[in-house]
Amino acid sequence: DAKTTQPNSMESNEEEPVHLPCNHSTISGTDYIHWYRQLPSQGPEYVIHGLTSNVNNRMASLAIAEDRKSSTLILHRATLRDAAVYYCILSYLYNQGGKLIFGQGTELSVKP
Amino acid sequence: NAGVTQTPKFQVLKTGQSMTLQCAQDMNHNSMYWYRQDPGMGLRLIYYSASEGTTDKGEVPNGYNVSRLNKREFSLRLESAAPSQTSVYFCASSAIRTAGELFFGEGSRLTVL
């Protein structure tokens, strides 16, 4: 199974952009790249996902390298509420239920 | 719109006791999942059900059983609880064919003494 590698922690200042990196050098051609975040004492929540092209939604942007071996989650203006653990995940067996295997994630702290 | 509802939210068990964690979703999703999260760790998949009538093992299935009761409900049973099963348990659901957007419940905190 393809794995992801993320930094354990990152810091950001409020209202500045944040770039959260993820390496997935053994990604297969059919693996989607997903990002979830988990606020303290809550269940994870979906942020964004993509396959090959860059993706934007109201929460964030996902930039995917041309070779798909890495990706970056971009928060355009960090707020204090964005302090969370961010998980980069590859979907396995997509056609059999889309199960997601979580890694350790990156703990993002946001300073006022 | 409740989303994914888990019960109970908190439970304390003694070693060897049994219990069932209940999960229900009202989004008409086909797939449902049980994860556990130990302190300071990421989530680990215990079991999942790709569709009603099917269940499959995840990363850490030992010591657990599941039942997909119907499309809405997916329960997780601990037959003989052990201290190593002290954890926060999350249920999630997703609509198959939507590239895996999972909706999570609020979690059930289980302590086994």
XYZ file of N, CA and C in Angstrom:
675
model
N 0.835 -1.187 0.000
C 0.000 0.000 0.000
C 0.880 1.251 0.000
N 0.499 2.229 -0.809
C 1.267 3.460 -0.858
C 1.121 4.216 0.442
N 2.212 4.839 0.870
C 2.225 5.584 2.127
C 2.443 7.055 1.859
N 2.098 7.869 2.851
C 2.355 9.302 2.776
C 3.306 9.702 3.885
N 4.067 10.762 3.629
C 4.991 11.311 4.614
C 4.710 12.786 4.771
N 4.489 13.200 6.028
C 4.192 14.593 6.329
C 5.078 15.057 7.485
N 5.384 16.347 7.551
C 6.097 16.840 8.747
C 5.202 16.684 9.972
N 5.826 16.443 11.110
C 5.041 16.234 12.325
C 4.292 17.487 12.746
N 4.926 18.651 12.565
C 4.286 19.890 13.006
C 4.740 21.056 12.145
N 3.879 22.077 12.099
C 4.196 23.325 11.417
C 3.557 24.466 12.180
N 4.143 25.649 12.013
C 3.589 26.852 12.636
C 3.249 27.864 11.557
N 2.246 28.645 11.837
C 1.866 29.700 10.912
C 1.394 30.903 11.709
N 1.434 32.066 11.052
C 0.854 33.259 11.650
C -0.541 33.471 11.090
N -1.397 34.016 11.932
C -2.765 34.284 11.515
C -2.782 35.197 10.294
N -3.697 34.937 9.388
C -3.926 35.704 8.168
C -2.820 35.552 7.131
N -1.879 34.655 7.358
C -0.875 34.373 6.332
C -1.193 33.046 5.650
N -0.699 32.839 4.417
C -0.927 31.549 3.759
C -0.100 30.444 4.412
N -0.626 29.241 4.327
C 0.047 28.062 4.871
C 0.146 27.003 3.780
N 1.327 26.441 3.636
C 1.542 25.366 2.657
C 1.928 24.099 3.409
N 1.066 23.129 3.394
C 1.309 21.869 4.095
C 1.737 20.806 3.078
N 2.972 20.304 3.178
C 3.456 19.360 2.170
C 3.128 17.911 2.514
N 3.099 17.097 1.480
C 2.881 15.657 1.634
C 3.639 14.930 0.521
N 4.435 13.941 0.906
C 5.123 13.111 -0.074
C 4.447 11.755 -0.176
N 4.273 11.298 -1.396
C 3.656 9.981 -1.637
C 4.312 9.394 -2.878
N 5.570 9.031 -2.729
C 6.379 8.631 -3.885
C 5.935 7.303 -4.493
N 5.203 6.476 -3.746
C 4.780 5.173 -4.287
C 3.305 5.178 -4.679
N 2.762 6.336 -4.932
C 1.357 6.445 -5.306
C 1.098 5.696 -6.609
N -0.060 5.048 -6.686
C -0.414 4.342 -7.920
C -1.305 5.258 -8.770
N -1.469 4.863 -10.006
C -2.197 5.706 -10.945
C -3.652 5.936 -10.596
N -4.227 5.058 -9.791
C -5.654 5.192 -9.463
C -5.893 5.733 -8.070
N -4.834 6.040 -7.333
C -5.012 6.565 -5.975
C -5.409 8.031 -6.005
N -6.484 8.361 -5.300
C -6.829 9.747 -5.058
C -6.040 10.268 -3.858
N -5.784 11.562 -3.853
C -5.118 12.223 -2.732
C -6.181 12.990 -1.955
N -6.300 12.654 -0.677
C -7.309 13.276 0.171
C -6.626 14.042 1.286
N -7.272 15.103 1.726
C -6.853 15.818 2.927
C -8.037 15.936 3.877
N -7.756 15.581 5.111
C -8.715 15.747 6.191
C -8.029 16.535 7.304
N -8.831 17.151 8.143
C -8.258 17.784 9.313
C -9.079 17.400 10.536
N -8.415 17.439 11.676
C -9.072 17.074 12.920
C -8.809 18.165 13.955
N -9.878 18.854 14.306
C -9.799 19.856 15.359
C -9.766 19.146 16.705
N -9.245 19.777 17.723
C -9.148 19.133 19.044
C -10.488 18.585 19.513
N -10.466 17.344 19.968
C -11.641 16.671 20.544
C -12.797 16.519 19.567
N -12.500 16.504 18.276
C -13.545 16.300 17.283
C -13.147 15.184 16.329
N -14.117 14.704 15.567
C -13.807 13.759 14.513
C -13.204 14.479 13.325
N -12.486 13.759 12.479
C -11.904 14.391 11.293
C -12.980 14.967 10.383
N -12.607 15.994 9.638
C -13.511 16.545 8.647
C -12.795 16.657 7.308
N -13.545 16.429 6.272
C -13.027 16.472 4.909
C -12.581 17.882 4.554
N -11.439 17.988 3.875
C -10.977 19.285 3.395
C -11.046 19.341 1.876
N -10.381 18.406 1.209
C -10.293 18.473 -0.241
C -9.737 17.158 -0.754
N -9.947 16.854 -2.017
C -9.291 15.698 -2.615
C -9.070 15.958 -4.099
N -8.149 15.194 -4.685
C -7.882 15.338 -6.110
C -7.172 14.110 -6.657
N -7.079 14.050 -7.968
C -6.425 12.919 -8.620
C -5.164 13.366 -9.359
N -5.324 14.288 -10.309
C -4.156 14.739 -11.070
C -4.077 16.260 -11.138
N -5.214 16.899 -11.318
C -5.203 18.355 -11.485
C -5.319 19.058 -10.140
N -4.849 20.293 -10.103
C -5.014 21.118 -8.907
C -6.503 21.354 -8.660
N -6.869 21.473 -7.408
C -8.268 21.591 -7.014
C -8.423 22.754 -6.051
N -9.535 23.444 -6.155
C -9.855 24.529 -5.227
C -11.248 24.321 -4.674
N -11.424 24.628 -3.410
C -12.769 24.728 -2.860
C -12.773 25.860 -1.833
N -13.881 25.982 -1.135
C -14.015 27.138 -0.253
C -13.057 27.072 0.935
N -12.579 25.861 1.245
C -11.708 25.718 2.413
C -10.238 25.879 2.062
N -9.832 25.346 0.897
C -8.406 25.251 0.612
C -8.175 24.986 -0.863
N -6.886 24.931 -1.210
C -6.476 24.505 -2.546
C -5.539 23.319 -2.407
N -5.561 22.460 -3.393
C -4.684 21.298 -3.438
C -3.843 21.390 -4.694
N -2.527 21.463 -4.498
C -1.607 21.494 -5.619
C -0.929 20.132 -5.716
N -1.048 19.483 -6.860
C -0.509 18.135 -7.072
C 0.641 18.223 -8.057
N 1.786 17.657 -7.675
C 2.941 17.670 -8.560
C 2.643 16.919 -9.840
N 3.339 17.292 -10.891
C 3.077 16.675 -12.199
C 3.301 15.165 -12.172
N 4.295 14.711 -11.420
C 4.553 13.272 -11.317
C 3.718 12.609 -10.220
N 2.923 13.378 -9.534
C 2.003 12.915 -8.473
C 2.730 12.324 -7.275
N 4.006 12.520 -7.159
C 4.721 11.970 -6.016
C 4.657 12.885 -4.801
N 4.091 14.042 -4.940
C 3.915 14.932 -3.799
C 2.723 15.846 -4.053
N 2.240 16.420 -2.968
C 1.151 17.380 -3.083
C 1.268 18.380 -1.947
N 0.557 19.501 -2.086
C 0.593 20.553 -1.075
C -0.817 21.059 -0.827
N -1.199 21.078 0.424
C -2.470 21.692 0.802
C -2.191 23.157 1.125
N -2.960 24.042 0.526
C -2.741 25.471 0.716
C -3.956 26.084 1.406
N -3.713 26.655 2.577
C -4.730 27.467 3.253
C -4.370 28.912 2.947
N -5.251 29.629 2.314
C -4.871 30.929 1.762
C -4.681 32.001 2.827
N -5.493 31.960 3.873
C -5.355 32.898 4.989
C -5.669 32.146 6.266
N -4.634 31.770 6.986
C -4.853 30.959 8.180
C -5.592 31.757 9.246
N -6.525 31.081 9.893
C -7.202 31.655 11.048
C -6.921 30.773 12.261
N -7.235 31.268 13.430
C -6.999 30.483 14.642
C -7.788 29.183 14.595
N -8.928 29.205 13.916
C -9.757 28.018 13.830
C -9.136 26.922 12.955
N -8.111 27.304 12.180
C -7.447 26.314 11.328
C -6.409 25.483 12.078
N -6.176 25.804 13.337
C -5.244 24.999 14.136
C -5.826 23.602 14.314
N -5.127 22.604 13.784
C -5.657 21.243 13.761
C -4.548 20.301 13.308
N -4.851 19.015 13.315
C -3.968 18.027 12.698
C -4.488 17.773 11.290
N -3.614 17.909 10.315
C -3.983 17.739 8.914
C -3.418 16.418 8.395
N -4.297 15.619 7.842
C -3.923 14.298 7.339
C -3.960 14.278 5.813
N -2.877 13.829 5.240
C -2.791 13.566 3.803
C -2.949 12.059 3.620
N -3.889 11.638 2.796
C -4.245 10.225 2.722
C -4.411 9.822 1.270
N -3.980 8.626 0.957
C -4.248 8.062 -0.364
C -5.372 7.048 -0.227
N -6.287 7.060 -1.140
C -7.404 6.113 -1.058
C -7.005 4.798 -1.699
N -7.270 3.721 -0.981
C -6.986 2.378 -1.478
C -8.281 1.702 -1.867
N -8.182 0.813 -2.802
C -9.353 0.014 -3.187
C -10.575 0.913 -3.381
N -10.383 1.967 -4.110
C -11.437 2.963 -4.271
C -12.753 2.344 -4.696
N -12.672 1.422 -5.599
C -13.910 0.851 -6.121
C -14.539 -0.162 -5.174
N -13.915 -0.396 -4.038
C -14.472 -1.337 -3.067
C -14.837 -0.639 -1.778
N -15.256 0.586 -1.862
C -15.739 1.263 -0.658
C -14.964 2.508 -0.301
N -13.883 2.776 -1.026
C -13.174 4.022 -0.783
C -12.576 4.136 0.594
N -12.123 3.043 1.184
C -11.584 3.134 2.540
C -10.319 3.976 2.536
N -10.126 4.712 3.592
C -8.987 5.602 3.741
C -8.139 5.158 4.919
N -6.830 5.106 4.712
C -5.893 4.749 5.767
C -5.176 6.018 6.190
N -5.383 6.429 7.446
C -4.791 7.656 7.959
C -3.361 7.425 8.420
N -2.498 8.419 8.218
C -1.148 8.415 8.777
C -1.103 9.249 10.040
N 0.085 9.784 10.339
C 0.270 10.533 11.585
C -0.198 11.972 11.475
N -0.142 12.540 10.295
C -0.598 13.905 10.104
C 0.395 14.966 10.510
N 0.070 16.214 10.180
C 0.846 17.401 10.557
C 0.017 18.241 11.511
N 0.582 18.515 12.669
C -0.119 19.380 13.614
C 0.210 20.825 13.295
N -0.800 21.577 12.888
C -0.626 22.979 12.526
C -1.029 23.851 13.698
N -0.120 24.729 14.112
C -0.471 25.727 15.111
C -0.478 27.085 14.436
N -1.418 27.937 14.828
C -1.573 29.257 14.238
C -1.421 30.296 15.331
N -0.472 31.191 15.130
C -0.191 32.224 16.131
C -0.927 33.508 15.773
N -1.535 34.156 16.784
C -2.239 35.418 16.501
C -1.254 36.534 16.152
N -30.615 17.724 10.370
C -29.820 16.698 9.691
C -28.706 16.252 10.619
N -28.836 15.032 11.198
C -27.913 14.604 12.240
C -26.575 14.149 11.676
N -26.525 13.595 10.458
C -25.267 13.107 9.925
C -24.956 11.720 10.459
N -23.827 11.590 11.166
C -23.412 10.319 11.746
C -23.533 10.418 13.264
N -24.294 9.525 13.841
C -24.545 9.548 15.280
C -23.974 8.302 15.920
N -23.178 8.501 16.959
C -22.573 7.390 17.686
C -23.099 7.364 19.120
N -23.337 6.158 19.607
C -23.686 5.979 21.022
C -22.997 4.747 21.573
N -22.573 4.756 22.841
C -22.563 5.929 23.723
C -21.381 6.836 23.416
N -21.352 8.011 24.008
C -20.221 8.926 23.836
C -19.088 8.595 24.795
N -19.423 8.058 25.935
C -18.422 7.668 26.930
C -18.817 6.325 27.527
N -17.827 5.494 27.814
C -18.097 4.201 28.431
C -16.850 3.741 29.170
N -17.060 3.218 30.376
C -15.978 2.599 31.136
C -16.328 1.131 31.323
N -15.400 0.265 30.991
C -15.602 -1.175 31.106
C -14.514 -1.775 31.983
N -14.818 -2.934 32.528
C -13.788 -3.722 33.194
C -13.263 -4.754 32.205
N -12.028 -5.153 32.389
C -11.440 -6.173 31.526
C -12.336 -7.398 31.473
N -12.598 -7.873 30.240
C -13.412 -9.056 30.060
C -14.880 -8.776 29.782
N -15.337 -7.567 30.074
C -16.727 -7.226 29.776
C -16.911 -7.038 28.273
N -18.139 -7.120 27.848
C -18.448 -6.918 26.440
C -19.332 -5.687 26.280
N -19.289 -5.107 25.101
C -20.164 -3.984 24.808
C -20.239 -3.782 23.296
N -21.245 -3.042 22.907
C -21.442 -2.719 21.493
C -21.534 -1.215 21.329
N -20.754 -0.700 20.384
C -20.853 0.699 19.989
C -21.789 0.776 18.783
N -22.729 1.704 18.882
C -23.716 1.837 17.820
C -23.389 3.041 16.945
N -23.674 2.918 15.666
C -23.469 4.007 14.726
C -24.621 4.021 13.730
N -25.152 5.204 13.485
C -26.223 5.341 12.503
C -25.982 6.597 11.681
N -26.285 6.500 10.382
C -26.153 7.665 9.503
C -27.464 7.867 8.750
N -27.771 9.136 8.502
C -29.038 9.471 7.843
C -28.813 10.102 6.485
N -27.684 9.824 5.861
C -27.344 10.437 4.578
C -27.504 9.468 3.412
N -28.079 8.297 3.678
C -28.283 7.285 2.650
C -26.963 6.819 2.022
N -25.908 6.803 2.833
C -24.610 6.380 2.336
C -24.515 4.864 2.274
N -23.748 4.392 1.308
C -23.564 2.949 1.164
C -22.466 2.404 2.073
N -21.392 3.166 2.251
C -20.220 2.657 2.951
C -20.133 3.226 4.368
N -19.711 2.367 5.278
C -19.540 2.791 6.663
C -18.252 2.193 7.222
N -17.683 2.868 8.226
C -16.344 2.529 8.716
C -16.273 2.684 10.239
N -15.411 1.902 10.848
C -15.043 2.101 12.248
C -13.531 2.294 12.332
N -13.153 3.393 12.997
C -11.751 3.697 13.252
C -11.538 3.791 14.763
N -10.299 3.600 15.175
C -9.920 3.902 16.544
C -8.755 4.879 16.526
N -8.693 5.722 17.556
C -7.614 6.689 17.664
C -7.061 6.667 19.085
N -5.818 6.268 19.203
C -5.142 6.259 20.495
C -4.494 7.626 20.725
N -4.222 7.984 21.971
C -3.688 9.325 22.270
C -2.457 9.667 21.441
N -2.492 10.841 20.809
C -1.350 11.312 20.030
C -1.108 10.575 18.736
N -2.073 9.747 18.337
C -1.886 8.946 17.124
C -2.915 9.328 16.069
N -2.646 8.860 14.858
C -3.648 9.007 13.812
C -4.724 7.943 13.941
N -5.674 7.963 13.042
C -6.765 6.989 13.081
C -6.343 5.686 12.418
N -6.803 4.594 12.965
C -6.556 3.273 12.374
C -7.882 2.596 12.073
N -7.978 2.045 10.880
C -9.219 1.439 10.419
C -9.387 0.059 11.036
N -10.524 -0.174 11.669
C -10.798 -1.459 12.311
C -11.535 -2.377 11.324
N -12.691 -1.953 10.899
C -13.514 -2.675 9.934
C -14.216 -1.650 9.058
N -14.621 -2.092 7.899
C -15.463 -1.252 7.065
C -16.493 -2.105 6.341
N -17.505 -1.416 5.871
C -18.584 -2.080 5.143
C -18.821 -1.281 3.865
N -18.429 -1.858 2.756
C -18.541 -1.130 1.489
C -19.998 -0.944 1.073
N -20.838 -1.876 1.454
C -22.261 -1.769 1.133
C -23.031 -2.655 2.097
N -24.325 -2.470 2.142
C -25.166 -3.269 3.031
C -24.955 -4.747 2.738
N -24.707 -5.509 3.782
C -24.533 -6.940 3.623
C -23.089 -7.387 3.499
N -22.145 -6.446 3.446
C -20.732 -6.807 3.345
C -19.928 -6.110 4.437
N -18.942 -6.823 4.961
C -17.999 -6.225 5.898
C -16.605 -6.759 5.593
N -15.596 -5.951 5.859
C -14.219 -6.359 5.609
C -13.305 -5.833 6.702
N -12.220 -6.557 6.919
C -11.261 -6.158 7.946
C -10.434 -4.974 7.467
N -10.083 -4.129 8.430
C -9.171 -3.034 8.162
C -7.783 -3.360 8.673
N -7.130 -2.354 9.248
C -5.759 -2.532 9.724
C -5.655 -3.292 11.037
N -6.627 -3.070 11.947
C -6.538 -3.594 13.314
C -7.844 -4.260 13.733
N -8.256 -5.357 13.105
C -9.555 -5.960 13.405
C -9.593 -6.875 14.621
N -8.423 -7.311 15.107
C -8.415 -8.315 16.166
C -9.086 -7.799 17.435
N -9.977 -8.633 17.993
C -10.682 -8.282 19.220
C -12.012 -7.589 18.989
N -12.381 -7.412 17.724
C -13.627 -6.707 17.379
C -14.463 -7.541 16.418
N -15.764 -7.320 16.483
C -16.683 -7.838 15.479
C -17.600 -6.703 15.058
N -18.118 -6.790 13.841
C -19.021 -5.742 13.353
C -20.264 -6.377 12.764
N -21.301 -5.573 12.708
C -22.547 -5.985 12.062
C -23.094 -4.807 11.274
N -23.325 -5.029 9.986
C -24.029 -4.012 9.200
C -25.498 -4.389 9.259
N -26.209 -3.783 10.185
C -27.570 -4.182 10.496
C -28.518 -3.860 9.352
N -28.320 -2.746 8.728
C -29.095 -2.296 7.566
C -28.275 -1.185 6.927
N -28.856 -0.475 5.986
C -28.065 0.544 5.300
C -27.652 1.672 6.249
N -28.458 1.944 7.252
C -28.209 3.068 8.141
C -27.247 2.748 9.275
N -27.206 1.496 9.728
C -26.561 1.195 11.004
C -25.392 0.225 10.870
N -24.325 0.525 11.614
C -23.120 -0.295 11.582
C -22.589 -0.337 13.011
N -22.619 -1.512 13.631
C -22.231 -1.605 15.037
C -20.882 -2.294 15.185
N -20.196 -1.926 16.260
C -18.879 -2.490 16.585
C -18.971 -3.145 17.953
N -18.604 -4.417 18.031
C -18.724 -5.155 19.289
C -17.363 -5.586 19.806
N -17.178 -5.364 21.103
C -16.017 -5.874 21.810
C -16.509 -7.036 22.660
N -16.119 -8.242 22.354
C -16.631 -9.424 23.050
C -16.019 -9.583 24.439
N -14.730 -9.285 24.569
C -14.034 -9.408 25.847
C -13.011 -8.280 25.897
N -13.434 -7.158 26.475
C -12.621 -5.946 26.405
C -11.278 -6.115 27.128
N -10.261 -5.500 26.548
C -8.912 -5.506 27.114
C -8.431 -4.060 27.272
N -7.542 -3.797 28.226
C -7.032 -2.425 28.400
C -6.443 -1.827 27.122
N -5.900 -2.674 26.248
C -5.328 -2.191 24.992
C -6.394 -1.629 24.058
N -7.655 -1.868 24.360
C -8.747 -1.335 23.543
C -9.253 0.013 24.058
N -8.608 0.536 25.079
C -8.901 1.898 25.526
C -8.531 2.854 24.410
N -9.514 3.623 23.945
C -9.286 4.443 22.770
C -10.514 5.314 22.522
N -10.414 6.185 21.544
C -11.582 6.896 21.036
C -11.963 6.244 19.715
N -13.218 5.886 19.601
C -13.696 5.185 18.415
C -14.542 6.126 17.569
N -14.239 6.161 16.284
C -14.980 7.005 15.356
C -15.651 6.141 14.310
N -16.905 6.445 14.079
C -17.650 5.855 12.979
C -17.694 6.879 11.848
N -17.687 6.404 10.626
C -17.756 7.300 9.475
C -18.588 6.654 8.380
N -19.082 7.473 7.474
C -19.821 6.949 6.331
C -19.441 7.724 5.090
N -19.661 7.098 3.951
C -19.406 7.776 2.683
C -20.332 7.206 1.628
N -20.648 8.027 0.646
C -21.417 7.566 -0.501
C -20.427 6.947 -1.474
N -20.647 5.706 -1.799
C -19.715 5.045 -2.715
C -19.690 5.826 -4.025
N -18.567 5.847 -4.668
C -18.367 6.560 -5.932
C -18.151 8.054 -5.769
N -17.949 8.540 -4.531
C -17.662 9.969 -4.389
C -16.221 10.188 -3.957
N -15.330 9.346 -4.379
C -13.894 9.505 -4.119
C -13.585 9.654 -2.649
N -14.401 9.050 -1.822
C -14.012 8.862 -0.442
C -14.213 10.008 0.500
N -15.141 10.914 0.248
C -15.403 11.929 1.269
C -16.123 11.258 2.412
N -15.442 11.156 3.542
C -15.998 10.520 4.722
C -16.593 11.559 5.654
N -17.728 11.201 6.228
C -18.354 12.029 7.247
C -18.223 11.275 8.568
N -17.656 11.930 9.560
C -17.364 11.285 10.827
C -18.361 11.662 11.903
N -18.566 10.724 12.825
C -19.286 11.024 14.034
C -18.381 11.735 15.023
N -18.950 12.053 16.196
C -18.199 12.813 17.194
C -17.266 11.952 18.030
N -17.391 10.660 17.906
C -16.484 9.780 18.639
C -17.099 9.203 19.898
N -16.601 8.023 20.271
C -16.996 7.360 21.520
C -15.735 7.058 22.297
N -15.642 7.613 23.483
C -14.430 7.429 24.294
C -14.627 6.231 25.203
N -13.807 5.204 25.002
C -13.914 3.958 25.756
C -12.682 3.763 26.618
N -12.924 3.493 27.900
C -11.843 3.183 28.835
C -12.061 1.780 29.374
N -11.029 0.949 29.263
C -11.098 -0.414 29.799
C -10.121 -0.528 30.963
N -10.660 -0.804 32.131
C -9.829 -0.870 33.343
C -9.309 -2.275 33.604
